[in-house]
CSV table of C-alpha atoms and ligand atoms in Angstrom, one decimal:
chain,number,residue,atom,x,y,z
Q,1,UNK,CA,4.1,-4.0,-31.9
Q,2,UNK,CA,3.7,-3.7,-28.1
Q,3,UNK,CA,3.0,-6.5,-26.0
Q,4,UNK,CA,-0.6,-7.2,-25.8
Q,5,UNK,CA,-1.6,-7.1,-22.2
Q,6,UNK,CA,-5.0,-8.5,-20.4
Q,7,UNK,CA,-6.2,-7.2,-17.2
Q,8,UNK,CA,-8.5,-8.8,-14.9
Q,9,UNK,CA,-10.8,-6.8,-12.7
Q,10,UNK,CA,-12.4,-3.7,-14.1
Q,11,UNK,CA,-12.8,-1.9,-11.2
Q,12,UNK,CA,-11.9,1.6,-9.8
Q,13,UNK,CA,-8.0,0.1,-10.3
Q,14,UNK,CA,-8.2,-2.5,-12.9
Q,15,UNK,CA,-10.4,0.2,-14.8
Q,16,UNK,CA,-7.1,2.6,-14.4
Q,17,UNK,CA,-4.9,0.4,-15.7
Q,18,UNK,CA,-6.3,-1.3,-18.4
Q,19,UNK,CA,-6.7,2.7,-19.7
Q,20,UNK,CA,-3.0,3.4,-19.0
Q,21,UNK,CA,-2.0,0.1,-21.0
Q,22,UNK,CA,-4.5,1.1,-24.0
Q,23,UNK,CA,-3.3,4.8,-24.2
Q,24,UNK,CA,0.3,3.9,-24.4
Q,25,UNK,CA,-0.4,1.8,-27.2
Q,26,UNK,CA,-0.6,-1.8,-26.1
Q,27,UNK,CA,-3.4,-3.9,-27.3
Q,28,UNK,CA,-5.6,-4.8,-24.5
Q,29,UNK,CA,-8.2,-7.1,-23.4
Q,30,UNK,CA,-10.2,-7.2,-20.6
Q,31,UNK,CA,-12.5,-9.4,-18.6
Q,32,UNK,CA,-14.5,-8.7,-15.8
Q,33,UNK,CA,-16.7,-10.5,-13.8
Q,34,UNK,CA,-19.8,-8.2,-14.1
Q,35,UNK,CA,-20.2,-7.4,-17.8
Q,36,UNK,CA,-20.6,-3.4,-19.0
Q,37,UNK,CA,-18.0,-2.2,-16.7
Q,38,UNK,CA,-16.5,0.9,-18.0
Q,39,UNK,CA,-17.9,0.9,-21.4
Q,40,UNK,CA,-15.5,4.0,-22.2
Q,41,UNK,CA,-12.6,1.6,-22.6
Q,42,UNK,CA,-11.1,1.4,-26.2
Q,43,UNK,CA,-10.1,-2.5,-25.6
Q,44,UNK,CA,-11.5,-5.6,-26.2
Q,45,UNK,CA,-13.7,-7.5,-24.1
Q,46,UNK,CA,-13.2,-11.3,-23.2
Q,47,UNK,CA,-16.7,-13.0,-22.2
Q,48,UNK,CA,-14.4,-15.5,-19.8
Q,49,UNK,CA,-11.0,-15.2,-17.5
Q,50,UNK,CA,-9.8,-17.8,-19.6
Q,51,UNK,CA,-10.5,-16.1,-23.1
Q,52,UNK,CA,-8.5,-13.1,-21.9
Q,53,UNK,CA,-5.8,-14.6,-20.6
Q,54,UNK,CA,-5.1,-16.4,-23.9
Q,55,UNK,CA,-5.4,-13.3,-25.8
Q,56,UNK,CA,-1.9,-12.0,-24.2
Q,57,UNK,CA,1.8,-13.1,-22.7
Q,58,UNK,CA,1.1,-10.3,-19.7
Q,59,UNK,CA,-1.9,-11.2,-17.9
Q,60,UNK,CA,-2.8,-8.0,-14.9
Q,61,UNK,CA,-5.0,-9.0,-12.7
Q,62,UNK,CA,-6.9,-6.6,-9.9
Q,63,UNK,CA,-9.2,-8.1,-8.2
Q,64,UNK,CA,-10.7,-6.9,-4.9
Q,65,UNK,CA,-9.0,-10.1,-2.6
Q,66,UNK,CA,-6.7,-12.2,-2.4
Q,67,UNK,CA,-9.5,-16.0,-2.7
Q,68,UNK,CA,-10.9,-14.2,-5.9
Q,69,UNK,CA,-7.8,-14.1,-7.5
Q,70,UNK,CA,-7.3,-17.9,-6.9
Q,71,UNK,CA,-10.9,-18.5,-8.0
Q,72,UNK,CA,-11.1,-16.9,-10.6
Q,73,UNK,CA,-7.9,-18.6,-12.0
Q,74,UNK,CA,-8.1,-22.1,-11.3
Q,75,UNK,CA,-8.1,-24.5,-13.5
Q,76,UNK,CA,-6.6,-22.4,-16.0
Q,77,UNK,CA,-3.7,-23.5,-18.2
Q,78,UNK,CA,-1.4,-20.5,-17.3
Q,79,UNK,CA,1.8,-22.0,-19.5
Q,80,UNK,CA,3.6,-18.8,-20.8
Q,81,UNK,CA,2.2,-16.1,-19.4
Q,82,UNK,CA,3.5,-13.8,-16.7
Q,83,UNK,CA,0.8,-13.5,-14.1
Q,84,UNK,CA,0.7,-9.9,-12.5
Q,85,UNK,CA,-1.3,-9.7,-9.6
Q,86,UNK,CA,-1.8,-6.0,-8.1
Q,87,UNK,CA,-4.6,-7.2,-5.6
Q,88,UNK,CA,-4.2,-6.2,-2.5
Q,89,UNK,CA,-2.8,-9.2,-0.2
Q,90,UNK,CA,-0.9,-10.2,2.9
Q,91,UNK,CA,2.7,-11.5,2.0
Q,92,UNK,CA,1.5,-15.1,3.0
Q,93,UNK,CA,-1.6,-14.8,1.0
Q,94,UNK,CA,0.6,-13.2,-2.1
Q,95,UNK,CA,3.2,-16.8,-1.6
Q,96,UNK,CA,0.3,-19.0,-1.6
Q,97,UNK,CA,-0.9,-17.6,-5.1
Q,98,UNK,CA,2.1,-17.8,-6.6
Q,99,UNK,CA,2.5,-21.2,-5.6
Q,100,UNK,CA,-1.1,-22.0,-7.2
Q,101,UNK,CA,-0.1,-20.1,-10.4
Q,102,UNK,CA,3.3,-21.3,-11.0
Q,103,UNK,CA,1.9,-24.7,-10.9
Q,104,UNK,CA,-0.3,-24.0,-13.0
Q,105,UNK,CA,2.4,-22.7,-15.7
Q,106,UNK,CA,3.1,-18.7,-15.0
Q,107,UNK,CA,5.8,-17.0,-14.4
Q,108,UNK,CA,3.8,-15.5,-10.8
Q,109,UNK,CA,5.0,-11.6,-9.8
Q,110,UNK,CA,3.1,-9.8,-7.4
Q,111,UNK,CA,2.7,-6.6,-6.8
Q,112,UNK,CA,1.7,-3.3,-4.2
Q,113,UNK,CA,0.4,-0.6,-5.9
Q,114,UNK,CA,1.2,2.8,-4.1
Q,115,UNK,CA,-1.2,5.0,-5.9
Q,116,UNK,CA,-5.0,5.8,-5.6
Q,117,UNK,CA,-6.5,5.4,-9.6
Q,118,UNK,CA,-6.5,9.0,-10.5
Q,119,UNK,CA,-2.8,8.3,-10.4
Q,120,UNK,CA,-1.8,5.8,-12.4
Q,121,UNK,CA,0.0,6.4,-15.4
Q,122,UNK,CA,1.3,10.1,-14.2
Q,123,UNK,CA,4.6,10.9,-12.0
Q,124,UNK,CA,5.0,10.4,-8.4
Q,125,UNK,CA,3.0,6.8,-8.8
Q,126,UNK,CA,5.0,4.0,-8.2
Q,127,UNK,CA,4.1,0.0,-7.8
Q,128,UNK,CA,6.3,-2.6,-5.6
Q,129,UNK,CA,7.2,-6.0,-7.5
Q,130,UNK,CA,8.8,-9.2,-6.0
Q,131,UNK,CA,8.3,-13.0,-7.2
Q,132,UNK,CA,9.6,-14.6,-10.5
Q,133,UNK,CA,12.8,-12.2,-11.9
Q,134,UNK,CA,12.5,-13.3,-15.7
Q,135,UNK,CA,8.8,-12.5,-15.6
Q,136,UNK,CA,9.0,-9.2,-14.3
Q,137,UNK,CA,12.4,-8.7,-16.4
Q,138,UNK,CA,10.9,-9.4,-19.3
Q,139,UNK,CA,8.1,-7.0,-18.6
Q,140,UNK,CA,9.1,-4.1,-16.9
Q,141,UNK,CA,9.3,-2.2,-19.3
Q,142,UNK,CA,5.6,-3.2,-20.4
Q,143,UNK,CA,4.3,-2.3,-16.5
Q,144,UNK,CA,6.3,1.3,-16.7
Q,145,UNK,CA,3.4,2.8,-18.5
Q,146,UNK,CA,1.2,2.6,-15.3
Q,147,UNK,CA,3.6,3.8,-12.8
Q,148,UNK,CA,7.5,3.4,-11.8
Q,149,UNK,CA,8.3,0.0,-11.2
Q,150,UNK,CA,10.0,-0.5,-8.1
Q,151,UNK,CA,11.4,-4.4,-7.8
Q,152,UNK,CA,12.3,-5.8,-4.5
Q,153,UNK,CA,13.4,-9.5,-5.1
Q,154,UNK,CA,11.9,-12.8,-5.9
Q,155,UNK,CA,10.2,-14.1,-2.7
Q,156,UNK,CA,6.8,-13.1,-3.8
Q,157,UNK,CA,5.4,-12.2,-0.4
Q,158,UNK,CA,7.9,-8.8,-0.5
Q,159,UNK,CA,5.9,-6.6,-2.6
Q,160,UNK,CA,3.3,-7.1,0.0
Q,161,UNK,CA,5.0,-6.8,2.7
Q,162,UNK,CA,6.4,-3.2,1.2
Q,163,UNK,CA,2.7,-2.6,0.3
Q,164,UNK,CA,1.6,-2.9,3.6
Q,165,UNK,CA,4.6,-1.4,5.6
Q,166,UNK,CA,3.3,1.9,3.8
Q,167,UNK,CA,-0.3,1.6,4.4
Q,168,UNK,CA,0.6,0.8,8.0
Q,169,UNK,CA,2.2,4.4,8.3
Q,170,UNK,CA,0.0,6.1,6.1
Q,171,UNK,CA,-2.7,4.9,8.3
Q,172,UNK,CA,-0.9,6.5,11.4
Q,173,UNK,CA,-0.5,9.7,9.4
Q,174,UNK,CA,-4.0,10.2,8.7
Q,175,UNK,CA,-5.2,8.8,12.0
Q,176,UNK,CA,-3.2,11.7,13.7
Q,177,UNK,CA,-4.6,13.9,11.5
Q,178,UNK,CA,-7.9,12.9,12.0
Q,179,UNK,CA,-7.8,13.3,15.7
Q,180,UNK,CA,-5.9,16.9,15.3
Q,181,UNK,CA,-9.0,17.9,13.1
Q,182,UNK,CA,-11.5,16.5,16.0
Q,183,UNK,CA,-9.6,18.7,18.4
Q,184,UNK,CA,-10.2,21.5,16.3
Q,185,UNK,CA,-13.1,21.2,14.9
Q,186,UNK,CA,-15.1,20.9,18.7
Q,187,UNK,CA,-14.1,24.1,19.6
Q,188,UNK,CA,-15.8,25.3,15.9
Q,189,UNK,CA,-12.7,26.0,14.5
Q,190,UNK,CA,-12.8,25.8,10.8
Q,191,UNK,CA,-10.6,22.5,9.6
Q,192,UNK,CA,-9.2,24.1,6.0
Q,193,UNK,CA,-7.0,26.6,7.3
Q,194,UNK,CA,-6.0,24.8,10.5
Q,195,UNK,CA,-4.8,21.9,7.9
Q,196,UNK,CA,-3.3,24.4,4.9
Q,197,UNK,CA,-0.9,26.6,7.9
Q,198,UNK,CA,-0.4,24.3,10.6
Q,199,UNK,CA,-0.9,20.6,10.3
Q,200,UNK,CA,0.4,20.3,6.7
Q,201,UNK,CA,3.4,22.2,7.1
Q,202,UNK,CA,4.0,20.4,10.6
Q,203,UNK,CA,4.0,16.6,9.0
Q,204,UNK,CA,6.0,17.9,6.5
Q,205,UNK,CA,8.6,19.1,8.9
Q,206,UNK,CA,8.4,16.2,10.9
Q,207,UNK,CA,8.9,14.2,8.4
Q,208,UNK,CA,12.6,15.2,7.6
Q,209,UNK,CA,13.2,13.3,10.8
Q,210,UNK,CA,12.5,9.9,9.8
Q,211,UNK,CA,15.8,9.0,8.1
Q,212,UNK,CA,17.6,9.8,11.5
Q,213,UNK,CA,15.3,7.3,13.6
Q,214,UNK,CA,15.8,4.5,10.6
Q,215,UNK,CA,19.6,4.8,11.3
Q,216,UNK,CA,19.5,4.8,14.8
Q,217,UNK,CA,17.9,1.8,14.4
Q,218,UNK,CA,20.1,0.4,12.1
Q,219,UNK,CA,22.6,1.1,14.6
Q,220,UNK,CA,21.2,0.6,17.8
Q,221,UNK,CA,19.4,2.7,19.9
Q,222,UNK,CA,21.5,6.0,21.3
Q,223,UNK,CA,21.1,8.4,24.1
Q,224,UNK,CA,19.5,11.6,22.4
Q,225,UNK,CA,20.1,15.4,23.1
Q,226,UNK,CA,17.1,16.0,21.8
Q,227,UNK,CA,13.7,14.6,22.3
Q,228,UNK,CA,14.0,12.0,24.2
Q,229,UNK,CA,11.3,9.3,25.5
Q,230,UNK,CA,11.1,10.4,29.1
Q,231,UNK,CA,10.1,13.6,27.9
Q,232,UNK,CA,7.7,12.5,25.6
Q,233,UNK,CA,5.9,9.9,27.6
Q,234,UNK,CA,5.1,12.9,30.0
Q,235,UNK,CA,3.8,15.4,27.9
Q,236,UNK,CA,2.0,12.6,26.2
Q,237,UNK,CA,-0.5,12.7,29.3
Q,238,UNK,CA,-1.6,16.5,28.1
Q,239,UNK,CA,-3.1,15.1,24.8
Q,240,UNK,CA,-4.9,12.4,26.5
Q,241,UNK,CA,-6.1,14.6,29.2
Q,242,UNK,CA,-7.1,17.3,26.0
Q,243,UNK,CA,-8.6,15.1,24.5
Q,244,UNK,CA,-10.8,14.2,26.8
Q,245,UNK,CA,-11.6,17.7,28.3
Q,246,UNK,CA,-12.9,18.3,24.6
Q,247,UNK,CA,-14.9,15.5,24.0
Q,248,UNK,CA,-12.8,13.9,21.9
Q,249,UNK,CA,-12.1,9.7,22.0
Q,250,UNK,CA,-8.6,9.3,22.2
Q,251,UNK,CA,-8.6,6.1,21.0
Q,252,UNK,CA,-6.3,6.6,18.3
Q,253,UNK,CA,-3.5,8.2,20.5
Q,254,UNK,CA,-3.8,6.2,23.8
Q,255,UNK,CA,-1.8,3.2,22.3
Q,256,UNK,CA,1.1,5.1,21.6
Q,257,UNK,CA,1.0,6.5,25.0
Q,258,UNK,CA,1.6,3.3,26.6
Q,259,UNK,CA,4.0,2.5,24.4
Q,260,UNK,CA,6.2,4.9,25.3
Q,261,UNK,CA,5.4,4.4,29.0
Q,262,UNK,CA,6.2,1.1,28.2
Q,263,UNK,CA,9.8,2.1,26.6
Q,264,UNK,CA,11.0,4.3,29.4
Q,265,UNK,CA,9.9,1.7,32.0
Q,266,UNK,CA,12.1,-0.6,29.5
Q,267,UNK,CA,14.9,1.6,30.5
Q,268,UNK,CA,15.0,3.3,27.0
Q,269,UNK,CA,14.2,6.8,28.8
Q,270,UNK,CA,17.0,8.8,27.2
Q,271,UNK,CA,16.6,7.3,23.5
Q,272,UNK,CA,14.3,8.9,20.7
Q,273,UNK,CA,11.4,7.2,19.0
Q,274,UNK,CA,13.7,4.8,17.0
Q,275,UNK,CA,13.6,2.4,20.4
Q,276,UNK,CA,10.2,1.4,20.1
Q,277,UNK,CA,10.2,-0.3,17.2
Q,278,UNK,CA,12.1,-3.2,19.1
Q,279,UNK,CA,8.8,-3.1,21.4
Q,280,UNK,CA,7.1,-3.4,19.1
Q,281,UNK,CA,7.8,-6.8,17.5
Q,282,UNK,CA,6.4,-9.5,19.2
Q,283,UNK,CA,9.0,-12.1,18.2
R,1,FVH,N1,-8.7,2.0,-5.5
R,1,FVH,C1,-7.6,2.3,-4.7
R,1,FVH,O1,-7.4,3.4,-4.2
R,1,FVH,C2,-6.6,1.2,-4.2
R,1,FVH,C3,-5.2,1.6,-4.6
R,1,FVH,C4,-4.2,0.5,-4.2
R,1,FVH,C5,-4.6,-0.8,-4.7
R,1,FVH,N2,-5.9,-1.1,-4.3
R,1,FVH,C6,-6.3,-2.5,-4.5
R,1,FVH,O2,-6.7,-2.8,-5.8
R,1,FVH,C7,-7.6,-3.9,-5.9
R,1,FVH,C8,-8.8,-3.5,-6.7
R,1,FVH,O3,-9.3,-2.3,-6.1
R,1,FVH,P1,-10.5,-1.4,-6.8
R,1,FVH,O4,-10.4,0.0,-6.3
R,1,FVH,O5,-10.4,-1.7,-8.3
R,1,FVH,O6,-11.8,-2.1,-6.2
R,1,FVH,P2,-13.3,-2.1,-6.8
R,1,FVH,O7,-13.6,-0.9,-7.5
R,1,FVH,O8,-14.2,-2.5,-5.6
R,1,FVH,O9,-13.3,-3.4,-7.8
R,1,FVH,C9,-13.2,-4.7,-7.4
R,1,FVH,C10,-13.0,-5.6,-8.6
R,1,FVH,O10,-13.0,-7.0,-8.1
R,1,FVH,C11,-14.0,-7.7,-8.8
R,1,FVH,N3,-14.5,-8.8,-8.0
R,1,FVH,C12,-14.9,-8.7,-6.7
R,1,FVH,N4,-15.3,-9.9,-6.2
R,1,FVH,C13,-15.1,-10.8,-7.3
R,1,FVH,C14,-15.3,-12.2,-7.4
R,1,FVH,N5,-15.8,-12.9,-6.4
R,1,FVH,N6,-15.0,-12.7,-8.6
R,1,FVH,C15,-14.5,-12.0,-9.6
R,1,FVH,N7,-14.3,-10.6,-9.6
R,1,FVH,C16,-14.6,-10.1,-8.4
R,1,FVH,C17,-15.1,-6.7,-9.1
R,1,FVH,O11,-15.9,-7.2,-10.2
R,1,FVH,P3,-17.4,-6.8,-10.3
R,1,FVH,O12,-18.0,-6.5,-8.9
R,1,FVH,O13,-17.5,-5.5,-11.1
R,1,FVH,O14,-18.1,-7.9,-10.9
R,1,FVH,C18,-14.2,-5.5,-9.6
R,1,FVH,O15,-13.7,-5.7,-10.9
R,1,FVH,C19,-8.0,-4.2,-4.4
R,1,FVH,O16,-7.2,-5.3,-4.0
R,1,FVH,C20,-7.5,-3.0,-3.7
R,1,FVH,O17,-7.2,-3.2,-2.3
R,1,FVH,C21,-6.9,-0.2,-4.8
């Protein structure tokens, strides 16, 4: 038989995976704090947190923050079970909870799911995991069905910090792209085929640079050929001064402006983007 599994948290997420764990076959349970969520489910329905955890060795939980999770849990005996947490958390936030459930008995792993719902359980989803290695050894297998499982060591807080670290750039993608559409879109250019011939394809291609500007970090920053910083922070001044001949707040793009002002006044003028990063951290 597969492991029976319980998930927390019926939401938009929770509601994704406790479908991925009942199509693959693993007898599931759920609990949620509003009853009647997602009546569609095939699984079985727990009245309290503390009737679905005992139903199952693999307790999911995905709640909406961080305090709920540690709420909604408390003061239950948690001996034997591996604790799953996929809420979204910081990585001090994510140590704190583990500390609270692994003294309360569980085996704690937390995880960073990098996938929207419609995605879970198909390719190209995958979830970070850090915290307790038996727990998540014993279960990866188990947490495969909902996306590739993607360990990166036992201080809890990692998954998180992963987690975020992603969101932090996807952010920057789209914010880019948001301001590129607002260009386009006040002169009443149409956005759909500006995006599907141009700014797609563009990312895309910039894209392929990132390994390079990871290992020039790695190694230290190096004088560049090609674009270099002094270059950049003065053509820089052209999409701030766009910007704002079309109407458009540059509020997204200014800080990276002074940033790179900031790195060639550092003396970084010849490197490429890979020198900022040292600028930065603040410690
Ligand atoms: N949806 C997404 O695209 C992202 C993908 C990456 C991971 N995130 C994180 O997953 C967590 C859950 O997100 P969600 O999309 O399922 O969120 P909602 O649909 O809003 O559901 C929230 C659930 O949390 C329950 N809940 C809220 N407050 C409490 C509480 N005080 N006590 C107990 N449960 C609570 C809520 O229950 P109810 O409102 O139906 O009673 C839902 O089950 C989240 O961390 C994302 O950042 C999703």
């Amino acid at each position: 038989m597969k492991t029976p599994v319980t998930v927390l948290g019926l939401g938009a997420m929770g509601t994704a995976l406790a479908r991925a764990f009942a199509a693959a076959g693993h007898p599931t349970t759920v609990w949620n704090r509003t009853p009647g969520r997602s009546p569609e489910l095939d699984v079985v329905r727990a009245t309290t947190a503390a009737e679905a955890i005992a139903a199952s060795p693999l307790v999911v939980v995905c709640l909406l923050v961080d305090d709920t999770v540690r709420s909604t849990l408390d003061g239950i005996d948690l001996t034997g079970k591996t604790v799953v947490n996929l809420t979204n958390s910081t990585p001090d936030q994510a140590r704190g909870t583990a500390e609270q459930l692994t003294r309360a008995g569980a085996q704690y792993v937390d995880g960073g799911i990098m996938a929207v719902p419609a995605m879970i359980g198909g390719p190209g989803a995958f979830i970070f995991y850090s915290g307790e290695p038996e727990g998540f050894d014993k279960h990866s297998a188990d947490l495969s069905v909902l996306a590739r499982p993607e360990y990166v060591g036992a201080d809890p807080g990692l998954a998180s910090l992963y987690d975020i670290a992603l969101l932090s750039a996807m952010y920057g993608m789209f914010g880019g792209a948001q301001h590129a559409l607002a260009l386009i879109t006040s002169q009443d250019l149409a956005a759909e085929p500006f995006t599907t011939r141009f700014l797609g394809p563009w990312l895309t291609a910039m894209l392929t640079s990132l390994p390079r500007i990871a290992e020039d970090l790695d190694d230290g920053p190096a004088e560049t050929a090609g674009s270099n910083l002094s270059m950049q922070a003065a053509a820089y001044e052209n999409l701030i001064s766009t910007s704002e001949a079309h109407d458009v707040d540059p509020m997204l793009l200014a800080p990276m402006g002074e940033l790179l002002h900031r790195a060639v006044a550092a003396g970084h003028g010849k490197a490429d983007l890979s020198a900022l990063v040292s600028l930065l951290r603040t410690a």
